[in-house]
């Protein structure tokens, strides 16, 4: 024990005493900072298995009029196939790769956001990192949806209350 | 002034406008694809003799072309022009571009000068970057990756 204990009461200094809650300039800024990615429309989305052929994947893209497919196996995201992947890895050698599995031409390990991230994280993935298709995952890794510029714009318009 | 008012008051020149790849209607698809890849652009802009945009050949065009089995060396960009084409003068309010993207799903907007000549390209990406700049205090500070933030961070 410390034999020099003072009988004077120790003054407790509350570290949060000077805390000032964040002030937002608008409802929209508050929404970006405090609402979760789950608030952004992220459906519908289209999935395909990694063993589907490139030809089938292109057909699915065209049939559904979408610009990306989430490649999912056993409920977990394996990658994403976007129009840009088709341009970069398929277009000039289509006869050679058309019957190959999607897993060989997809983007693996894509940037993702989680449902519980702030909405601004999705905006950053789109605008700062430059991804047009950002998968949205639940914390268990399962796929919840996909967001892109257009869905982000829908979210922003709905929160822009002036 | 609110964000909505900004969209009405500011024109397309407030957006990031990228240099467009201008091609003639008879440009072969293989050349267009090579240019798109080298410039990391999702489309080329088809222009007429006055350098006015008349259409685009996009990544969606590429998919349609591949599915139909067309030859990259014997097909011109005009044969697979993307029907989702929009051209606007640079003086157009951003709100008009915003509405076109939201209601019609337009991805690319060809931006012209007041005489109709192609100036560059913007679209969904340009507007996303505009939003990011307007709310940089929220957007620019975000961590990004392929893992949940708590898993990706180092240490305790």
GROMACS .gro file of C-alpha atoms in nm:
model
  318
    1UNK     CA    1   0.000   0.000   0.000
    2UNK     CA    2   0.105   0.351  -0.051
    3UNK     CA    3   0.175   0.507   0.286
    4UNK     CA    4   0.155   0.857   0.144
    5UNK     CA    5  -0.211   0.854   0.059
    6UNK     CA    6  -0.355   1.199   0.084
    7UNK     CA    7  -0.670   1.258   0.273
    8UNK     CA    8  -0.763   1.521   0.016
    9UNK     CA    9  -1.034   1.401  -0.221
   10UNK     CA   10  -0.910   1.343  -0.575
   11UNK     CA   11  -1.089   1.569  -0.815
   12UNK     CA   12  -1.237   1.364  -1.097
   13UNK     CA   13  -1.194   1.529  -1.431
   14UNK     CA   14  -1.461   1.412  -1.669
   15UNK     CA   15  -1.292   1.363  -2.008
   16UNK     CA   16  -1.624   1.420  -2.181
   17UNK     CA   17  -1.693   1.745  -1.996
   18UNK     CA   18  -1.608   1.955  -2.298
   19UNK     CA   19  -1.765   1.724  -2.552
   20UNK     CA   20  -1.969   1.906  -2.806
   21UNK     CA   21  -2.191   1.702  -3.033
   22UNK     CA   22  -2.109   1.727  -3.400
   23UNK     CA   23  -2.284   2.007  -3.580
   24UNK     CA   24  -2.393   1.934  -3.934
   25UNK     CA   25  -2.450   2.196  -4.196
   26UNK     CA   26  -2.759   2.023  -4.336
   27UNK     CA   27  -2.989   1.725  -4.303
   28UNK     CA   28  -2.806   1.569  -4.595
   29UNK     CA   29  -2.467   1.596  -4.430
   30UNK     CA   30  -2.614   1.443  -4.116
   31UNK     CA   31  -2.760   1.157  -4.321
   32UNK     CA   32  -2.424   1.084  -4.483
   33UNK     CA   33  -2.246   1.086  -4.150
   34UNK     CA   34  -2.494   0.914  -3.924
   35UNK     CA   35  -2.721   0.692  -4.134
   36UNK     CA   36  -2.601   0.345  -4.225
   37UNK     CA   37  -2.533   0.201  -4.568
   38UNK     CA   38  -2.842  -0.013  -4.507
   39UNK     CA   39  -3.045   0.304  -4.565
   40UNK     CA   40  -2.928   0.324  -4.926
   41UNK     CA   41  -3.133   0.126  -5.177
   42UNK     CA   42  -2.916  -0.172  -5.269
   43UNK     CA   43  -3.158  -0.404  -5.446
   44UNK     CA   44  -3.226  -0.562  -5.683
   45UNK     CA   45  -2.895  -0.726  -5.758
   46UNK     CA   46  -2.804  -1.023  -5.974
   47UNK     CA   47  -2.578  -1.308  -5.868
   48UNK     CA   48  -2.399  -1.578  -6.061
   49UNK     CA   49  -2.186  -1.874  -5.957
   50UNK     CA   50  -1.810  -1.867  -6.014
   51UNK     CA   51  -1.828  -2.174  -6.239
   52UNK     CA   52  -2.078  -2.025  -6.482
   53UNK     CA   53  -1.927  -1.963  -6.822
   54UNK     CA   54  -1.829  -1.619  -6.941
   55UNK     CA   55  -2.081  -1.652  -7.224
   56UNK     CA   56  -2.361  -1.723  -6.975
   57UNK     CA   57  -2.252  -1.431  -6.760
   58UNK     CA   58  -2.269  -1.193  -7.054
   59UNK     CA   59  -2.613  -1.324  -7.137
   60UNK     CA   60  -2.727  -1.262  -6.779
   61UNK     CA   61  -2.588  -0.907  -6.791
   62UNK     CA   62  -2.782  -0.842  -7.111
   63UNK     CA   63  -3.103  -1.016  -7.004
   64UNK     CA   64  -3.124  -0.829  -6.675
   65UNK     CA   65  -2.999  -0.501  -6.821
   66UNK     CA   66  -2.746  -0.467  -6.540
   67UNK     CA   67  -2.384  -0.364  -6.554
   68UNK     CA   68  -2.245  -0.599  -6.290
   69UNK     CA   69  -2.296  -0.943  -6.142
   70UNK     CA   70  -2.205  -1.048  -5.791
   71UNK     CA   71  -2.022  -1.378  -5.800
   72UNK     CA   72  -2.142  -1.578  -5.501
   73UNK     CA   73  -2.067  -1.927  -5.377
   74UNK     CA   74  -2.212  -2.081  -5.061
   75UNK     CA   75  -2.365  -1.748  -4.974
   76UNK     CA   76  -2.030  -1.568  -4.969
   77UNK     CA   77  -1.907  -1.308  -5.213
   78UNK     CA   78  -1.627  -1.444  -5.430
   79UNK     CA   79  -1.593  -1.152  -5.663
   80UNK     CA   80  -1.771  -0.922  -5.903
   81UNK     CA   81  -1.799  -0.921  -6.279
   82UNK     CA   82  -1.855  -0.575  -6.426
   83UNK     CA   83  -1.881  -0.430  -6.773
   84UNK     CA   84  -1.529  -0.298  -6.719
   85UNK     CA   85  -1.403  -0.652  -6.656
   86UNK     CA   86  -1.561  -0.756  -6.984
   87UNK     CA   87  -1.388  -0.470  -7.163
   88UNK     CA   88  -1.052  -0.539  -7.003
   89UNK     CA   89  -1.036  -0.918  -6.989
   90UNK     CA   90  -1.291  -1.058  -7.229
   91UNK     CA   91  -1.367  -0.837  -7.529
   92UNK     CA   92  -1.050  -0.884  -7.732
   93UNK     CA   93  -1.025  -1.260  -7.670
   94UNK     CA   94  -1.386  -1.363  -7.644
   95UNK     CA   95  -1.358  -1.676  -7.862
   96UNK     CA   96  -1.089  -1.807  -7.627
   97UNK     CA   97  -1.258  -1.727  -7.298
   98UNK     CA   98  -1.629  -1.754  -7.373
   99UNK     CA   99  -1.652  -2.107  -7.232
  100UNK     CA  100  -1.414  -2.042  -6.942
  101UNK     CA  101  -1.553  -1.997  -6.591
  102UNK     CA  102  -1.637  -1.651  -6.466
  103UNK     CA  103  -1.391  -1.690  -6.178
  104UNK     CA  104  -1.106  -1.649  -6.430
  105UNK     CA  105  -1.211  -1.304  -6.545
  106UNK     CA  106  -1.396  -1.156  -6.247
  107UNK     CA  107  -1.251  -0.901  -6.006
  108UNK     CA  108  -1.160  -1.077  -5.686
  109UNK     CA  109  -1.147  -0.908  -5.349
  110UNK     CA  110  -1.352  -0.604  -5.455
  111UNK     CA  111  -1.392  -0.302  -5.230
  112UNK     CA  112  -1.707  -0.358  -5.025
  113UNK     CA  113  -1.908  -0.171  -4.768
  114UNK     CA  114  -2.096  -0.319  -4.477
  115UNK     CA  115  -2.457  -0.248  -4.394
  116UNK     CA  116  -2.350  -0.086  -4.069
  117UNK     CA  117  -2.094   0.150  -4.227
  118UNK     CA  118  -2.198   0.514  -4.253
  119UNK     CA  119  -2.366   0.607  -4.580
  120UNK     CA  120  -2.064   0.829  -4.650
  121UNK     CA  121  -1.852   0.514  -4.682
  122UNK     CA  122  -2.052   0.410  -4.986
  123UNK     CA  123  -2.011   0.759  -5.130
  124UNK     CA  124  -1.636   0.734  -5.073
  125UNK     CA  125  -1.612   0.395  -5.240
  126UNK     CA  126  -1.791   0.536  -5.544
  127UNK     CA  127  -1.647   0.885  -5.569
  128UNK     CA  128  -1.307   0.866  -5.404
  129UNK     CA  129  -1.203   0.509  -5.485
  130UNK     CA  130  -1.384   0.526  -5.818
  131UNK     CA  131  -1.584   0.203  -5.801
  132UNK     CA  132  -1.910   0.208  -5.991
  133UNK     CA  133  -2.032  -0.112  -5.829
  134UNK     CA  134  -1.985  -0.158  -5.457
  135UNK     CA  135  -2.117  -0.478  -5.296
  136UNK     CA  136  -2.295  -0.434  -4.965
  137UNK     CA  137  -2.232  -0.711  -4.712
  138UNK     CA  138  -2.385  -0.807  -4.382
  139UNK     CA  139  -2.142  -0.852  -4.096
  140UNK     CA  140  -2.157  -1.230  -4.142
  141UNK     CA  141  -2.022  -1.182  -4.494
  142UNK     CA  142  -2.342  -1.261  -4.676
  143UNK     CA  143  -2.449  -1.038  -4.961
  144UNK     CA  144  -2.709  -0.772  -4.887
  145UNK     CA  145  -2.698  -0.583  -5.215
  146UNK     CA  146  -2.498  -0.352  -5.431
  147UNK     CA  147  -2.475   0.026  -5.449
  148UNK     CA  148  -2.356   0.256  -5.722
  149UNK     CA  149  -2.380   0.620  -5.823
  150UNK     CA  150  -2.744   0.608  -5.925
  151UNK     CA  151  -2.862   0.448  -5.602
  152UNK     CA  152  -2.647   0.691  -5.406
  153UNK     CA  153  -2.818   0.974  -5.589
  154UNK     CA  154  -3.158   0.833  -5.494
  155UNK     CA  155  -3.051   0.827  -5.130
  156UNK     CA  156  -2.918   1.183  -5.146
  157UNK     CA  157  -3.230   1.320  -5.308
  158UNK     CA  158  -3.448   1.155  -5.045
  159UNK     CA  159  -3.244   1.311  -4.764
  160UNK     CA  160  -3.189   1.653  -4.918
  161UNK     CA  161  -3.457   1.832  -4.724
  162UNK     CA  162  -3.325   2.177  -4.798
  163UNK     CA  163  -2.792   2.771  -4.989
  164UNK     CA  164  -2.903   2.408  -4.989
  165UNK     CA  165  -2.766   2.127  -5.197
  166UNK     CA  166  -3.073   2.120  -5.418
  167UNK     CA  167  -3.033   2.487  -5.498
  168UNK     CA  168  -2.667   2.427  -5.581
  169UNK     CA  169  -2.769   2.168  -5.839
  170UNK     CA  170  -2.999   2.417  -6.007
  171UNK     CA  171  -2.760   2.710  -5.990
  172UNK     CA  172  -2.439   2.537  -6.095
  173UNK     CA  173  -2.383   2.417  -6.449
  174UNK     CA  174  -2.204   2.116  -6.590
  175UNK     CA  175  -1.872   2.298  -6.591
  176UNK     CA  176  -1.872   2.255  -6.213
  177UNK     CA  177  -1.846   1.877  -6.266
  178UNK     CA  178  -1.531   1.685  -6.347
  179UNK     CA  179  -1.531   1.667  -6.726
  180UNK     CA  180  -1.303   1.407  -6.876
  181UNK     CA  181  -1.148   1.423  -7.218
  182UNK     CA  182  -1.365   1.217  -7.450
  183UNK     CA  183  -1.243   0.977  -7.715
  184UNK     CA  184  -1.400   1.104  -8.036
  185UNK     CA  185  -1.443   0.859  -8.322
  186UNK     CA  186  -1.611   0.853  -8.663
  187UNK     CA  187  -1.921   0.639  -8.724
  188UNK     CA  188  -1.721   0.392  -8.932
  189UNK     CA  189  -1.442   0.343  -8.679
  190UNK     CA  190  -1.393  -0.028  -8.626
  191UNK     CA  191  -1.490  -0.173  -8.292
  192UNK     CA  192  -1.145  -0.317  -8.225
  193UNK     CA  193  -0.988   0.028  -8.245
  194UNK     CA  194  -1.259   0.172  -8.020
  195UNK     CA  195  -1.208  -0.099  -7.758
  196UNK     CA  196  -0.833  -0.043  -7.761
  197UNK     CA  197  -0.885   0.331  -7.707
  198UNK     CA  198  -1.137   0.274  -7.426
  199UNK     CA  199  -0.892   0.043  -7.251
  200UNK     CA  200  -0.595   0.272  -7.289
  201UNK     CA  201  -0.788   0.574  -7.156
  202UNK     CA  202  -0.985   0.376  -6.893
  203UNK     CA  203  -1.308   0.513  -7.032
  204UNK     CA  204  -1.639   0.331  -7.056
  205UNK     CA  205  -1.730   0.470  -7.396
  206UNK     CA  206  -1.616   0.647  -7.709
  207UNK     CA  207  -1.817   0.934  -7.855
  208UNK     CA  208  -1.925   0.917  -8.217
  209UNK     CA  209  -1.899   1.261  -8.375
  210UNK     CA  210  -2.002   1.406  -8.712
  211UNK     CA  211  -1.805   1.634  -8.942
  212UNK     CA  212  -1.882   1.933  -8.718
  213UNK     CA  213  -1.739   1.749  -8.417
  214UNK     CA  214  -2.088   1.729  -8.268
  215UNK     CA  215  -2.167   1.409  -8.077
  216UNK     CA  216  -2.421   1.183  -8.248
  217UNK     CA  217  -2.393   0.872  -8.033
  218UNK     CA  218  -2.175   0.665  -7.806
  219UNK     CA  219  -2.028   0.318  -7.823
  220UNK     CA  220  -2.009   0.189  -7.467
  221UNK     CA  221  -1.921  -0.111  -7.257
  222UNK     CA  222  -2.283  -0.217  -7.294
  223UNK     CA  223  -2.238  -0.202  -7.670
  224UNK     CA  224  -1.940  -0.437  -7.632
  225UNK     CA  225  -2.151  -0.695  -7.451
  226UNK     CA  226  -2.426  -0.679  -7.714
  227UNK     CA  227  -2.169  -0.717  -7.987
  228UNK     CA  228  -1.999  -1.017  -7.826
  229UNK     CA  229  -2.328  -1.195  -7.766
  230UNK     CA  230  -2.423  -1.154  -8.129
  231UNK     CA  231  -2.092  -1.290  -8.243
  232UNK     CA  232  -1.998  -0.981  -8.443
  233UNK     CA  233  -1.638  -0.946  -8.555
  234UNK     CA  234  -1.434  -0.673  -8.387
  235UNK     CA  235  -1.252  -0.619  -8.717
  236UNK     CA  236  -1.552  -0.597  -8.945
  237UNK     CA  237  -1.801  -0.407  -8.735
  238UNK     CA  238  -1.820  -0.030  -8.697
  239UNK     CA  239  -1.909   0.150  -8.375
  240UNK     CA  240  -2.224   0.298  -8.529
  241UNK     CA  241  -2.368  -0.051  -8.577
  242UNK     CA  242  -2.375  -0.104  -8.202
  243UNK     CA  243  -2.427   0.250  -8.077
  244UNK     CA  244  -2.566   0.264  -7.724
  245UNK     CA  245  -2.929   0.386  -7.734
  246UNK     CA  246  -2.875   0.554  -7.397
  247UNK     CA  247  -2.723   0.868  -7.544
  248UNK     CA  248  -2.746   1.218  -7.403
  249UNK     CA  249  -2.567   1.533  -7.510
  250UNK     CA  250  -2.598   1.861  -7.318
  251UNK     CA  251  -2.440   2.205  -7.348
  252UNK     CA  252  -2.190   2.292  -7.079
  253UNK     CA  253  -2.419   2.568  -6.956
  254UNK     CA  254  -2.690   2.318  -6.856
  255UNK     CA  255  -2.774   2.310  -6.484
  256UNK     CA  256  -2.643   2.004  -6.301
  257UNK     CA  257  -2.999   1.930  -6.190
  258UNK     CA  258  -3.093   1.845  -6.550
  259UNK     CA  259  -2.812   1.590  -6.572
  260UNK     CA  260  -2.906   1.454  -6.231
  261UNK     CA  261  -3.268   1.402  -6.341
  262UNK     CA  262  -3.162   1.231  -6.663
  263UNK     CA  263  -2.941   0.989  -6.475
  264UNK     CA  264  -3.204   0.909  -6.217
  265UNK     CA  265  -3.504   0.879  -6.445
  266UNK     CA  266  -3.349   0.728  -6.756
  267UNK     CA  267  -3.040   0.555  -6.621
  268UNK     CA  268  -2.808   0.759  -6.839
  269UNK     CA  269  -2.448   0.680  -6.748
  270UNK     CA  270  -2.256   0.912  -6.979
  271UNK     CA  271  -2.334   1.269  -7.075
  272UNK     CA  272  -2.156   1.419  -7.373
  273UNK     CA  273  -2.082   1.781  -7.289
  274UNK     CA  274  -2.073   2.032  -7.573
  275UNK     CA  275  -1.990   2.398  -7.606
  276UNK     CA  276  -2.265   2.641  -7.698
  277UNK     CA  277  -2.213   2.569  -8.068
  278UNK     CA  278  -2.263   2.197  -8.019
  279UNK     CA  279  -1.901   2.082  -8.046
  280UNK     CA  280  -1.788   1.805  -7.815
  281UNK     CA  281  -1.601   1.933  -7.510
  282UNK     CA  282  -1.579   1.621  -7.295
  283UNK     CA  283  -1.760   1.358  -7.099
  284UNK     CA  284  -1.923   1.346  -6.759
  285UNK     CA  285  -2.208   1.151  -6.604
  286UNK     CA  286  -2.271   0.937  -6.299
  287UNK     CA  287  -1.905   0.952  -6.202
  288UNK     CA  288  -1.888   1.329  -6.237
  289UNK     CA  289  -2.190   1.380  -6.017
  290UNK     CA  290  -2.063   1.133  -5.757
  291UNK     CA  291  -1.738   1.328  -5.738
  292UNK     CA  292  -1.929   1.655  -5.708
  293UNK     CA  293  -2.126   1.517  -5.412
  294UNK     CA  294  -1.804   1.393  -5.256
  295UNK     CA  295  -1.649   1.738  -5.287
  296UNK     CA  296  -1.956   1.905  -5.137
  297UNK     CA  297  -1.944   1.677  -4.833
  298UNK     CA  298  -1.574   1.608  -4.812
  299UNK     CA  299  -1.583   1.627  -4.433
  300UNK     CA  300  -1.795   1.313  -4.427
  301UNK     CA  301  -1.687   1.131  -4.743
  302UNK     CA  302  -1.313   1.185  -4.770
  303UNK     CA  303  -1.243   1.051  -4.421
  304UNK     CA  304  -1.392   0.707  -4.476
  305UNK     CA  305  -1.188   0.388  -4.454
  306UNK     CA  306  -1.233   0.156  -4.747
  307UNK     CA  307  -1.140  -0.202  -4.815
  308UNK     CA  308  -1.272  -0.550  -4.849
  309UNK     CA  309  -1.296  -0.628  -4.479
  310UNK     CA  310  -1.503  -0.488  -4.193
  311UNK     CA  311  -1.327  -0.190  -4.042
  312UNK     CA  312  -1.272  -0.362  -3.706
  313UNK     CA  313  -1.105  -0.657  -3.881
  314UNK     CA  314  -0.893  -0.439  -4.105
  315UNK     CA  315  -0.751  -0.211  -3.840
  316UNK     CA  316  -0.421  -0.294  -3.683
  317UNK     CA  317  -0.366  -0.348  -3.314
  318UNK     CA  318  -0.630  -0.349  -3.045
   0.00000   0.00000   0.00000
